[in-house]
Amino acid sequence: MAAPPSFLWTRRVFLTLLTGFVLLPVYVMVSSSLKPLEDVTGSFRWLPTDLTIRPYIDIWSTVPLAKYFVNSLVVAGAATVCSVVIAVFAAYAVSRYDFRGKRVFSVTVLSTQMFPGILFLLPLFLIYVNIGNATGIALFGSRGGLILTYLTFSLPFSIWMLIGYFDSVPRDLDEAALVDGCGPLKALFRVVVPAAIPGIVAVAVYAFMTAWGEVLFASVMTNDTTRTLAVGLQGYSTQNDVYWNQIMAASLVVSVPVVAGFLLLQRYLVAGLTAGAVK
Amino acid sequence: MTTTTAPAGPGGRTVGKSSPGAARGPRRRTGRIRRIGLPYLLLLPALLLELLVHLVPMVIGIVMSFKELTQFHIRDWTTAPWAGLDNYAMSVDFNAPVGEALLHSFLVTCAFTLLSVGLCWFIGTAAAICMQDTFRGRGLLRALFLVPYALPVYAAVITWAFMFQHDNGLVNHVLHDQLGLTDKPSFWLIGDNSFIALLVVSVWKGWPFAFLIVMAGLQNIPRELYEAAALDGAGVIQQIRRITLPSLRPVNQVLVLVLFLWTFNDFNTPFVLFGKAAPEAADLISIHIYQSSFVTWNFGAGSAMSVLLLLFLLLVTGVYLFLTSRERRSARV
């Protein structure tokens, strides 16, 4: 459509302002991470007076950032892989089969989306402690416990989105595979999964981001050795000093992997959301 | 949420039910036994996990809300004495301090959610409509707009906390030092301004999701509709009002519900911005419950408040889904 100039100008102004709003914190993060400490404790300045990469060296020794990084990577990675695999099976069952309790299952999965995380925090804490006491399996404070917890945050959303996505994969495709003598699982992995790759990638990205950014459970359910980045960053403020330049440097370092991955995969995400959540 | 499965379900299911039976005649005998158990087998891992991490904790949480659970009983919570409905009575007694604080927090959360969801939806939709046509730099801009969504919550919110600092923050530097709009530097993370600070951060973080969903929804609107409207002489505003917004209705119904639930339950943003105790003006319900349970060590009362919150969310969601699905049904007839 040929848009009139007034619309083009409104659009230009709006998008410019919005870009500024979006990028402002990013600019602050980057510029402050290149300032010496004296520069971030005084009044704010737009430009660093004394450009330095010192904060990027110091962040690794002020707190054991590398360890937190590994913890976050292990927890988020494991939660993502498990969540995607389990969701693929469950969504396939719901999308392709009629069975008793299907509605109950779907409704239950959807409704867990609305539960406040705080509702589960204390009971889960008690369950993990009790399982530990009874069986000797240390869930509380362990990476395993956290993985289990994160898994179920992303699971309902993953199942919900994949059901929508699998529904959009024509049934004729896997039915043809069944006729050709494939078993249902073979049909799933040979036909449905490849056709639903955008949806699966979208779900994986979402699961990883949720786990990477989660704060509440990480702050209660981790100890010194299993602490994740979400909690670890608090270590840059001591009673006397807040190392804002290091906080900004560390924030940038922990953001780069997810933002880069997200931007690389955003095409999939948009495609996945189109078919899975929007119809 | 049911919007997503409902329209596709009935049509697809009839096809799925009738054709494979006919087509798979020879394989029927061996196939049937396996196929009856198969869906359950596929669901088993998901079911077990849901049971362990959602349903069981919920039941325990509900039981806990009827107990007098303080730090003395935390080692073995089953020994805590029964409190009956005391925790609930205390939570909804709006004349006593506990109930009054809860009501205040609830109202703050309602106002915050309303504003945040409204702004997120508006900005997201406006941006998506602006980016419907192709123009130079569109791909880059779209990637930039998704950055707040992709950034880990704590990294982004901690940066905002830095920007809102009283002495060395950007916000006061711009408003006071550079523009001279305020007499003296304001406090943003304590006092009444904290509501504004929280809202700004929440909208910054939340609108890209609306943008993403609306953008996806816009792809389903046929181009011909706009072309026909343009031929009939409809302007941009009219096209948006007559074509874009009505076509987005089903998308918006899901989007608004999801945004509502996420914003209402948001814990991460206020927790990173303010720490364990939020200022009164920005005392969101999830932080309030966290404080009621973990700081004052009254887990019974905290559980009762969680259950009340859950009932409220169930009620709102139920009414919302009922209204929107009835509207859909009447629209179809």
XYZ file of C-alpha atoms in Angstrom:
612
model
C 0.000 0.000 0.000
C 1.204 3.489 -0.728
C 1.384 5.063 2.702
C 0.921 8.830 2.950
C 3.912 10.945 4.117
C 2.238 11.730 7.442
C 2.210 8.041 8.304
C 5.804 7.635 7.188
C 6.862 10.485 9.474
C 4.893 9.228 12.447
C 6.449 5.847 11.868
C 9.945 7.280 11.628
C 9.602 9.278 14.855
C 7.967 6.436 16.772
C 10.514 3.838 15.704
C 13.420 6.173 16.478
C 12.134 6.915 19.983
C 11.472 3.253 20.587
C 14.964 2.294 19.429
C 16.392 4.827 21.867
C 14.306 3.435 24.718
C 15.345 -0.123 23.887
C 19.033 0.594 23.495
C 19.505 3.009 26.412
C 20.259 0.302 29.012
C 22.423 -1.535 26.508
C 24.471 1.606 25.996
C 24.742 2.163 29.751
C 25.806 -1.445 30.214
C 28.516 -1.249 27.562
C 29.851 2.210 28.380
C 29.867 1.717 32.153
C 31.642 -1.595 31.798
C 34.567 0.271 30.221
C 34.942 2.821 33.015
C 37.278 2.768 36.007
C 35.562 2.518 39.399
C 35.955 6.240 40.260
C 34.068 7.029 37.096
C 30.936 5.010 37.962
C 30.695 6.083 41.605
C 30.526 9.805 40.783
C 27.843 11.553 38.807
C 26.814 9.747 35.635
C 28.734 10.618 32.489
C 27.698 9.605 28.994
C 31.250 8.933 27.852
C 33.967 7.164 29.817
C 36.699 9.640 30.777
C 39.295 6.951 30.944
C 38.552 3.955 28.752
C 39.655 0.693 30.369
C 39.067 -3.022 29.988
C 40.107 -3.580 33.605
C 36.542 -4.500 34.753
C 36.506 -7.377 32.278
C 39.639 -8.798 33.904
C 38.519 -8.161 37.471
C 35.072 -9.755 37.173
C 36.603 -13.233 37.128
C 38.442 -12.784 40.407
C 36.019 -10.626 42.417
C 33.543 -13.508 42.334
C 34.070 -17.017 40.899
C 32.206 -16.029 37.758
C 33.558 -18.899 35.661
C 32.113 -21.406 38.106
C 28.712 -19.715 38.068
C 28.898 -19.662 34.312
C 29.459 -23.408 34.149
C 26.646 -23.987 36.644
C 24.223 -21.894 34.624
C 25.292 -23.592 31.418
C 24.842 -27.090 32.846
C 21.509 -26.330 34.498
C 20.001 -24.395 31.588
C 21.386 -26.818 28.994
C 20.148 -29.942 30.733
C 16.754 -28.380 31.465
C 16.412 -27.395 27.805
C 17.330 -30.791 26.375
C 15.070 -32.713 28.753
C 12.228 -30.257 28.363
C 12.295 -30.444 24.568
C 12.505 -34.247 24.440
C 9.689 -34.767 26.945
C 7.545 -32.088 25.313
C 7.986 -33.659 21.860
C 6.629 -36.997 23.105
C 3.772 -35.461 25.055
C 2.767 -33.052 22.296
C 2.842 -35.863 19.728
C 0.531 -37.944 21.900
C -1.926 -35.077 22.343
C -1.775 -33.943 18.736
C -2.103 -37.348 17.066
C -4.041 -39.633 19.394
C -7.413 -39.719 21.040
C -7.271 -41.098 24.522
C -9.049 -40.885 27.814
C -7.937 -37.947 29.929
C -6.613 -35.968 26.987
C -8.655 -32.912 27.858
C -7.773 -33.153 31.533
C -4.103 -33.347 30.619
C -4.235 -30.356 28.273
C -6.158 -28.230 30.722
C -3.823 -29.141 33.600
C -0.752 -28.321 31.552
C -2.204 -24.996 30.506
C -3.332 -24.026 33.952
C 0.105 -24.574 35.509
C 1.130 -21.589 33.377
C -0.880 -19.303 35.589
C 0.417 -20.507 38.917
C 2.668 -18.054 40.678
C 6.178 -19.477 41.167
C 6.034 -18.466 44.782
C 3.300 -21.057 45.353
C 5.719 -23.895 44.583
C 8.831 -22.532 46.214
C 8.354 -23.637 49.781
C 6.614 -26.977 49.133
C 9.316 -27.899 46.615
C 11.973 -26.931 49.101
C 10.321 -29.205 51.671
C 9.941 -32.082 49.185
C 13.586 -31.893 48.144
C 14.747 -31.827 51.749
C 12.491 -34.756 52.640
C 13.596 -36.823 49.639
C 17.172 -36.097 50.675
C 16.520 -37.243 54.234
C 14.690 -40.378 53.147
C 16.864 -41.598 50.275
C 20.148 -39.774 50.577
C 19.703 -38.236 47.122
C 20.707 -34.629 47.554
C 18.226 -32.627 45.512
C 18.253 -29.474 47.578
C 21.185 -27.262 46.689
C 22.194 -29.572 43.859
C 22.206 -28.855 40.159
C 19.864 -31.825 39.691
C 17.202 -30.260 41.872
C 17.419 -27.005 40.000
C 17.291 -28.753 36.616
C 14.168 -30.588 37.719
C 12.587 -27.355 38.861
C 13.413 -25.419 35.687
C 12.309 -28.290 33.534
C 8.764 -27.931 34.683
C 8.669 -24.190 34.184
C 9.372 -24.571 30.514
C 7.570 -27.881 30.052
C 3.954 -26.628 30.049
C 4.774 -23.849 27.602
C 6.784 -26.231 25.417
C 4.011 -28.824 25.292
C 1.403 -26.191 24.601
C 3.390 -24.674 21.754
C 4.396 -27.981 20.232
C 0.812 -29.275 20.212
C -0.119 -26.272 18.107
C 2.897 -26.807 15.930
C 2.361 -30.534 15.412
C -1.293 -29.856 14.591
C -0.089 -27.657 11.747
C 2.035 -30.466 10.300
C -0.316 -32.226 7.861
C -1.480 -35.574 9.184
C -1.194 -37.079 5.721
C 2.579 -36.935 6.106
C 2.943 -39.209 9.115
C -0.041 -41.305 8.105
C 1.747 -42.020 4.840
C 4.799 -43.036 6.855
C 2.629 -45.351 8.982
C 1.193 -46.927 5.844
C 4.708 -47.412 4.552
C 5.392 -49.546 7.597
C 6.998 -47.106 10.014
C 6.136 -47.491 13.678
C 4.565 -44.470 15.392
C 7.899 -43.452 16.928
C 9.684 -43.747 13.630
C 6.958 -41.661 12.021
C 7.430 -39.079 14.757
C 11.184 -38.788 14.324
C 11.372 -39.258 10.560
C 8.436 -37.082 9.568
C 6.816 -34.959 12.252
C 9.947 -33.757 14.059
C 11.797 -32.647 10.901
C 8.696 -30.806 9.712
C 8.341 -29.099 13.082
C 11.967 -27.993 13.499
C 11.148 -24.268 13.726
C 8.692 -24.955 16.533
C 11.160 -27.189 18.343
C 13.963 -24.632 18.065
C 11.615 -21.920 19.323
C 10.692 -24.050 22.312
C 14.351 -24.819 23.035
C 15.307 -21.144 22.895
C 12.483 -20.288 25.239
C 13.384 -23.053 27.697
C 17.025 -22.037 27.731
C 16.240 -18.379 28.278
C 13.834 -19.127 31.100
C 16.411 -21.220 32.914
C 19.257 -18.799 32.245
C 17.289 -15.883 33.646
C 15.460 -17.440 36.581
C 16.112 -15.730 39.907
C 13.647 -16.886 42.583
C 14.449 -20.591 42.769
C 18.122 -20.022 42.055
C 18.403 -17.740 45.049
C 16.743 -20.168 47.438
C 17.809 -23.560 46.106
C 21.518 -23.168 45.416
C 24.563 -23.241 47.659
C 28.133 -22.007 47.245
C 29.103 -24.680 44.753
C 25.941 -24.738 42.658
C 25.207 -21.011 42.504
C 24.098 -19.766 39.080
C 24.818 -16.462 37.395
C 21.456 -15.053 38.453
C 22.550 -15.163 42.084
C 26.292 -14.824 41.509
C 26.046 -11.283 40.169
C 24.951 -10.101 43.595
C 28.504 -10.796 44.741
C 29.773 -7.588 43.146
C 28.139 -5.445 45.775
C 29.889 -5.609 49.119
C 28.986 -3.713 52.259
C 31.374 -0.899 51.403
C 31.445 -0.798 47.648
C 29.233 -1.529 44.717
C 31.448 -2.326 41.752
C 29.018 -1.004 39.155
C 31.577 -1.182 36.357
C 32.193 -4.847 37.102
C 28.465 -5.549 37.477
C 27.923 -4.044 34.040
C 30.853 -5.979 32.559
C 29.632 -9.234 34.071
C 26.051 -8.534 32.929
C 27.311 -8.058 29.418
C 29.386 -11.226 29.523
C 26.461 -13.349 30.745
C 24.108 -11.753 28.224
C 26.205 -12.276 25.127
C 25.630 -16.034 24.742
C 21.850 -15.851 25.084
C 21.379 -12.692 23.053
C 23.620 -13.974 20.264
C 21.870 -17.340 20.222
C 18.490 -15.682 20.341
C 19.203 -13.300 17.489
C 20.636 -16.118 15.379
C 17.547 -18.231 15.951
C 14.925 -15.474 15.958
C 13.662 -16.459 12.515
C 12.783 -19.860 13.920
C 11.233 -18.270 16.952
C 8.956 -16.059 14.890
C 8.038 -18.999 12.660
C 7.487 -21.214 15.698
C 5.245 -18.700 17.392
C 3.284 -18.143 14.205
C 2.331 -21.769 13.917
C 2.323 -22.737 17.573
C 0.781 -19.917 19.512
C -0.938 -17.763 16.933
C -3.649 -19.228 14.805
C -4.983 -20.427 25.349
C -7.710 -22.762 24.210
C -7.901 -20.622 21.132
C -4.824 -22.340 19.818
C -6.071 -25.863 19.949
C -9.790 -25.396 19.580
C -10.035 -24.287 15.956
C -7.528 -26.852 14.689
C -8.706 -29.684 16.892
C -12.134 -30.726 15.675
C -11.323 -30.489 11.962
C -8.067 -32.359 12.223
C -9.305 -34.956 14.621
C -12.092 -36.265 12.408
C -9.630 -36.755 9.605
C -7.164 -38.459 11.898
C -9.791 -40.767 13.275
C -11.402 -42.054 10.129
C -8.646 -42.281 7.567
C -5.936 -44.277 9.360
C -8.381 -47.002 10.330
C -9.352 -47.450 6.722
C -5.875 -47.113 5.335
C -4.159 -49.288 7.857
C -6.400 -52.351 7.469
C -3.732 -55.050 7.472
C -1.793 -53.602 10.388
C -4.823 -53.286 12.586
C -4.468 -56.274 14.854
C -0.885 -55.762 15.964
C -1.216 -52.006 15.919
C -4.226 -51.579 18.131
C -2.864 -52.967 21.370
C 0.236 -50.902 21.105
C -1.664 -47.826 20.143
C -3.982 -47.864 23.123
C -1.056 -47.743 25.514
C 1.188 -45.630 23.372
C -0.209 -42.156 24.075
C 0.046 -42.823 27.805
C 3.593 -44.076 27.403
C 4.505 -40.928 25.498
C 2.913 -38.799 28.185
C 4.475 -40.646 31.086
C 7.645 -38.543 31.527
C 5.682 -35.315 31.297
C 3.050 -36.646 33.694
C 5.583 -37.772 36.279
C 7.358 -34.435 36.228
C 4.182 -32.420 36.365
C 3.106 -34.556 39.273
C 6.381 -34.120 41.154
C 6.978 -30.460 40.558
C 3.515 -28.969 40.126
C 0.709 -31.060 41.529
C 2.322 -32.508 44.655
C 3.782 -29.148 45.744
C 0.429 -27.546 45.143
C -1.332 -30.047 47.355
C 1.340 -29.645 50.031
C 1.064 -25.879 49.687
C -2.678 -26.063 50.239
C -2.226 -28.310 53.278
C 0.436 -25.934 54.606
C -1.960 -23.030 54.357
C -4.106 -24.708 57.034
C -1.167 -25.111 59.403
C 0.583 -22.932 61.864
C 3.907 -23.261 60.132
C 6.684 -21.188 61.650
C 10.433 -21.707 61.770
C 10.062 -24.138 64.674
C 8.325 -26.700 62.500
C 10.251 -26.282 59.285
C 12.401 -29.415 59.839
C 9.338 -31.598 59.883
C 6.433 -29.573 58.632
C 3.900 -32.347 59.218
C 4.164 -31.833 62.980
C 3.001 -28.228 62.771
C -0.284 -27.722 64.585
C -3.469 -27.239 62.610
C -4.574 -23.672 62.275
C -7.842 -24.326 60.502
C -8.852 -21.245 58.605
C -6.829 -18.899 60.824
C -4.261 -18.100 58.139
C -7.020 -17.234 55.691
C -8.924 -15.228 58.250
C -5.783 -13.265 59.014
C -5.031 -12.662 55.335
C -8.463 -11.271 54.523
C -8.958 -9.274 57.730
C -8.418 -5.926 56.061
C -8.636 -4.009 59.333
C -5.629 -5.777 60.811
C -2.071 -4.997 59.680
C -1.455 -8.273 57.794
C -4.665 -8.153 55.774
C -4.365 -4.438 55.180
C -0.850 -4.848 53.787
C -2.000 -7.735 51.603
C -4.918 -5.726 50.231
C -2.603 -2.804 49.532
C -0.156 -5.071 47.729
C -2.996 -6.649 45.754
C -4.287 -3.262 44.618
C -0.783 -2.102 43.706
C -0.328 -5.279 41.661
C -3.668 -4.770 39.892
C -2.832 -1.180 38.949
C 0.673 -2.157 37.904
C -0.536 -5.093 35.805
C -3.225 -3.047 34.096
C -0.786 -0.292 33.129
C 2.045 -2.609 32.187
C -0.055 -4.960 30.034
C -1.801 -2.018 28.381
C 1.451 -0.260 27.530
C 3.190 -3.458 26.408
C 0.290 -4.291 24.134
C 0.053 -0.777 22.730
C 3.775 -0.337 22.031
C 4.122 -3.882 20.699
C 1.155 -3.519 18.351
C 2.179 -0.061 17.166
C 5.710 -1.265 16.450
C 4.472 -4.384 14.659
C 2.128 -2.320 12.460
C 4.934 0.132 11.706
C 7.151 -2.719 10.616
C 4.562 -4.467 8.462
C 5.892 -2.962 5.229
C 9.415 -3.671 4.139
C 11.862 -0.795 4.419
C 15.603 -0.489 4.642
C 16.987 -1.661 7.973
C 13.781 -3.470 8.957
C 15.543 -6.739 9.758
C 18.135 -4.978 11.902
C 15.483 -2.998 13.752
C 13.467 -6.145 14.419
C 16.538 -7.834 15.883
C 17.257 -4.781 18.077
C 13.682 -4.719 19.348
C 14.006 -8.289 20.554
C 17.084 -7.521 22.656
C 15.158 -6.668 25.868
C 13.319 -9.975 25.542
C 16.530 -11.911 25.002
C 18.595 -10.311 27.759
C 18.613 -12.307 30.993
C 16.223 -10.638 33.428
C 18.784 -10.024 36.152
C 21.356 -8.495 33.783
C 18.806 -6.134 32.268
C 17.074 -5.183 35.500
C 20.345 -4.631 37.350
C 21.313 -2.171 34.609
C 18.046 -0.331 35.151
C 18.726 -0.345 38.886
C 22.055 1.325 38.107
C 20.325 3.886 35.885
C 17.866 4.690 38.669
C 20.581 5.226 41.312
C 20.186 8.447 43.229
C 23.777 9.713 43.033
C 25.336 8.110 39.993
C 22.393 7.110 37.823
C 21.619 8.193 34.295
C 17.977 9.064 34.990
C 18.744 11.732 37.572
C 21.672 12.965 35.512
C 19.404 13.594 32.543
C 16.338 14.849 34.416
C 18.173 17.001 36.953
C 21.663 17.885 35.720
C 20.985 18.119 32.012
C 17.342 19.084 31.584
C 16.813 20.725 34.980
C 13.303 19.258 35.244
C 13.576 18.458 38.955
C 14.693 20.705 41.825
C 16.870 18.030 43.305
C 17.805 14.491 42.290
C 14.871 12.148 42.983
C 14.862 8.767 44.624
C 13.594 6.169 42.195
C 14.068 2.912 44.055
C 12.406 3.981 47.293
C 9.237 5.976 47.935
C 6.403 6.655 45.518
C 8.602 6.945 42.415
C 9.451 3.269 42.695
C 6.107 2.443 41.076
C 7.119 4.417 37.993
C 10.570 2.843 37.945
C 9.095 -0.647 38.142
C 6.575 0.137 35.410
C 9.241 1.493 33.063
C 11.419 -1.583 33.505
C 8.462 -3.938 33.149
C 7.284 -2.290 29.927
C 10.822 -2.167 28.522
C 11.188 -5.872 29.172
C 7.661 -6.945 28.221
C 6.664 -5.108 25.049
C 8.928 -7.100 22.695
C 6.913 -10.224 23.459
C 3.736 -8.448 22.370
C 5.618 -7.187 19.310
C 6.733 -10.720 18.453
C 3.272 -12.237 18.767
C 1.461 -9.427 16.953
C 4.067 -9.505 14.198
C 3.429 -13.212 13.776
C -0.321 -12.570 13.786
C -0.004 -9.898 11.096
C 1.543 -12.401 8.705
C -1.767 -14.247 8.591
C -3.699 -11.251 7.270
C -4.024 -11.520 3.487
C -2.392 -8.629 1.606
C -5.372 -8.453 -0.746
C -7.539 -7.110 2.059
C -5.330 -4.016 2.322
C -5.142 -3.618 -1.437
C -8.897 -3.791 -1.746
C -9.312 -1.292 1.080
C -6.765 1.059 -0.490
C -8.659 0.897 -3.800
C -11.824 1.821 -1.945
C -9.996 4.871 -0.625
C -9.407 3.797 2.971
C -6.555 5.644 4.700
C -3.907 4.106 6.913
C -5.850 4.713 10.121
C -9.007 3.252 8.640
C -7.131 0.203 7.378
C -5.685 -0.354 10.841
C -9.079 0.050 12.484
C -11.101 -1.944 9.973
C -8.687 -4.674 8.930
C -5.642 -5.004 11.175
C -7.186 -4.777 14.633
C -10.233 -7.007 13.942
C -7.995 -9.628 12.326
C -5.728 -9.564 15.353
C -8.567 -10.192 17.808
C -7.952 -13.913 18.407
C -4.210 -13.296 18.703
C -4.777 -10.453 21.139
C -7.063 -12.539 23.318
C -4.292 -15.041 23.956
C -1.600 -12.381 24.155
C -3.377 -10.266 26.754
C -4.094 -13.288 28.936
C -0.472 -14.462 28.828
C 0.851 -10.956 29.501
C -1.594 -10.579 32.371
C -0.533 -13.832 34.043
C 3.181 -13.162 33.586
C 2.992 -9.591 34.821
C 0.750 -10.380 37.755
C 3.063 -13.169 38.932
C 6.317 -11.436 38.089
C 8.850 -11.898 40.817
C 12.178 -11.440 39.083
C 11.817 -7.790 38.111
C 10.924 -6.329 41.518
C 13.305 -8.719 43.283
C 16.325 -7.626 41.249
C 15.265 -3.973 41.212
C 14.477 -3.572 44.908
C 15.839 -6.605 46.728
C 13.940 -8.713 49.240
C 11.677 -5.937 50.477
C 10.016 -3.769 47.863
C 9.010 -0.196 48.688
C 5.357 0.149 49.603
C 4.378 1.856 46.369
C 5.773 -1.037 44.314
C 5.047 -3.938 46.634
C 3.960 -6.532 44.071
C 2.057 -9.507 45.405
C 4.709 -12.137 44.671
C 7.372 -10.178 46.555
C 4.885 -9.523 49.332
C 4.191 -13.234 49.752
C 7.903 -14.024 49.588
C 8.499 -11.519 52.334
C 5.598 -12.778 54.400
C 6.978 -16.320 54.259
C 10.743 -16.041 54.199
C 11.488 -12.852 56.057
C 8.909 -13.093 58.810
C 9.089 -16.909 58.767
C 5.358 -17.456 58.649
C 5.021 -20.089 55.952
C 1.430 -20.957 56.816
C 0.271 -17.405 56.210
C 2.401 -17.170 53.062
C 0.815 -20.361 51.729
C -2.675 -19.092 52.480
C -1.898 -15.904 50.553
C -0.538 -17.976 47.630
C -3.723 -20.030 47.551
C -5.859 -16.880 47.592
C -3.770 -15.469 44.761
C -4.214 -18.674 42.802
C -7.981 -18.631 43.324
C -8.080 -15.052 42.096
C -6.059 -15.898 38.969
C -8.222 -18.959 38.279
C -11.339 -16.857 38.592
C -10.081 -14.095 36.299
C -8.770 -16.555 33.720
C -11.981 -18.581 33.826
C -14.193 -15.551 33.330
C -11.895 -14.248 30.607
C -11.849 -17.528 28.698
C -15.614 -17.867 29.078
C -16.243 -14.377 27.730
C -13.797 -14.629 24.845
C -14.918 -18.079 23.754
C -18.562 -17.025 23.855
C -17.673 -14.030 21.745
C -15.869 -16.262 19.271
C -18.791 -18.606 19.065
C -21.272 -15.829 18.426
C -18.943 -14.304 15.862
C -18.810 -17.539 13.927
C -22.588 -17.975 13.716
